Amino acid sequence: ASGPAAALRAFWQAGWGFDTLYDRILVRPYLWLARLWRADPLDAPYDGAAALSRLLYRGLSATQSGQLRHYAAAIAAGAVVVVFIAVAA
């Protein structure tokens, strides 16, 4: 078959062009936006919170000794500070 019949057969066998249409309407614009927003500014607050969490972890993990008396002393000192603030106010 040649001519219009061959062209029609090729069009039908190509899925009526839906793959090309899908690619041009959905896939390419999505990939373009993904490249554009690679460094997403909307993620900045969450990235900052994660960085702060890591920083606090590094600082606070240095205070971890595994000895109960140090923890009890820290709790007692905190209680004294809270009472002092309550009395001073």
One Martini backbone bead per residue (centre of mass of N, CA, C, O) as a GRO file, in nm:
protein
   89
    1ALA     BB    1   0.098   0.035   0.020
    2SER     BB    2   0.015   0.366  -0.087
    3GLY     BB    3  -0.008   0.671   0.024
    4PRO     BB    4  -0.279   0.737   0.213
    5ALA     BB    5  -0.292   0.449   0.333
    6ALA     BB    6  -0.005   0.446   0.455
    7ALA     BB    7  -0.038   0.696   0.633
    8LEU     BB    8  -0.279   0.590   0.798
    9ARG     BB    9  -0.141   0.336   0.906
   10ALA     BB   10   0.094   0.483   1.049
   11PHE     BB   11  -0.085   0.652   1.236
   12TRP     BB   12  -0.221   0.411   1.381
   13GLN     BB   13   0.050   0.267   1.470
   14ALA     BB   14   0.130   0.543   1.636
   15GLY     BB   15  -0.129   0.610   1.816
   16TRP     BB   16  -0.240   0.884   1.685
   17GLY     BB   17  -0.011   1.069   1.836
   18PHE     BB   18  -0.017   1.056   2.156
   19ASP     BB   19   0.281   1.047   2.234
   20THR     BB   20   0.356   1.319   2.115
   21LEU     BB   21   0.145   1.488   2.261
   22TYR     BB   22   0.229   1.412   2.550
   23ASP     BB   23   0.519   1.512   2.528
   24ARG     BB   24   0.452   1.818   2.446
   25ILE     BB   25   0.235   1.885   2.682
   26LEU     BB   26   0.380   1.739   2.947
   27VAL     BB   27   0.682   1.653   2.957
   28ARG     BB   28   0.845   1.901   2.861
   29PRO     BB   29   0.731   2.113   3.062
   30TYR     BB   30   0.815   1.959   3.315
   31LEU     BB   31   1.122   1.949   3.261
   32TRP     BB   32   1.158   2.253   3.243
   33LEU     BB   33   1.060   2.315   3.534
   34ALA     BB   34   1.264   2.134   3.680
   35ARG     BB   35   1.512   2.296   3.587
   36LEU     BB   36   1.422   2.576   3.690
   37TRP     BB   37   1.353   2.441   4.002
   38ARG     BB   38   1.604   2.301   4.128
   39ALA     BB   39   1.641   2.563   4.320
   40ASP     BB   40   1.412   2.571   4.546
   41PRO     BB   41   1.284   2.837   4.733
   42LEU     BB   42   1.064   2.675   4.902
   43ASP     BB   43   1.295   2.494   5.057
   44ALA     BB   44   1.465   2.682   5.241
   45PRO     BB   45   1.330   2.655   5.524
   46TYR     BB   46   1.380   2.346   5.544
   47ASP     BB   47   1.685   2.353   5.509
   48GLY     BB   48   1.733   2.535   5.757
   49ALA     BB   49   1.610   2.345   5.968
   50ALA     BB   50   1.807   2.112   5.916
   51ALA     BB   51   2.067   2.268   5.979
   52LEU     BB   52   1.990   2.343   6.270
   53SER     BB   53   1.960   2.056   6.372
   54ARG     BB   54   2.254   1.971   6.322
   55LEU     BB   55   2.382   2.188   6.499
   56LEU     BB   56   2.241   2.109   6.765
   57TYR     BB   57   2.343   1.823   6.775
   58ARG     BB   58   2.645   1.884   6.793
   59GLY     BB   59   2.625   2.052   7.054
   60LEU     BB   60   2.455   1.848   7.240
   61SER     BB   61   2.633   1.587   7.214
   62ALA     BB   62   2.868   1.699   7.395
   63THR     BB   63   2.684   1.671   7.670
   64GLN     BB   64   2.701   1.367   7.645
   65SER     BB   65   2.796   1.121   7.904
   66GLY     BB   66   2.612   0.893   8.072
   67GLN     BB   67   2.579   1.052   8.346
   68LEU     BB   68   2.349   1.101   8.588
   69ARG     BB   69   2.472   1.334   8.762
   70HIS     BB   70   2.480   1.542   8.530
   71TYR     BB   71   2.177   1.547   8.473
   72ALA     BB   72   2.085   1.625   8.761
   73ALA     BB   73   2.243   1.892   8.772
   74ALA     BB   74   2.103   2.025   8.528
   75ILE     BB   75   1.817   2.016   8.644
   76ALA     BB   76   1.875   2.176   8.902
   77ALA     BB   77   1.978   2.432   8.761
   78GLY     BB   78   1.717   2.484   8.603
   79ALA     BB   79   1.534   2.513   8.851
   80VAL     BB   80   1.679   2.757   8.973
   81VAL     BB   81   1.630   2.946   8.733
   82VAL     BB   82   1.321   2.934   8.737
   83VAL     BB   83   1.285   3.039   9.026
   84PHE     BB   84   1.433   3.306   8.987
   85ILE     BB   85   1.244   3.416   8.768
   86ALA     BB   86   0.982   3.399   8.934
   87VAL     BB   87   1.077   3.587   9.168
   88ALA     BB   88   1.169   3.837   8.991
   89ALA     BB   89   0.872   3.877   8.861
   0.00000   0.00000   0.00000
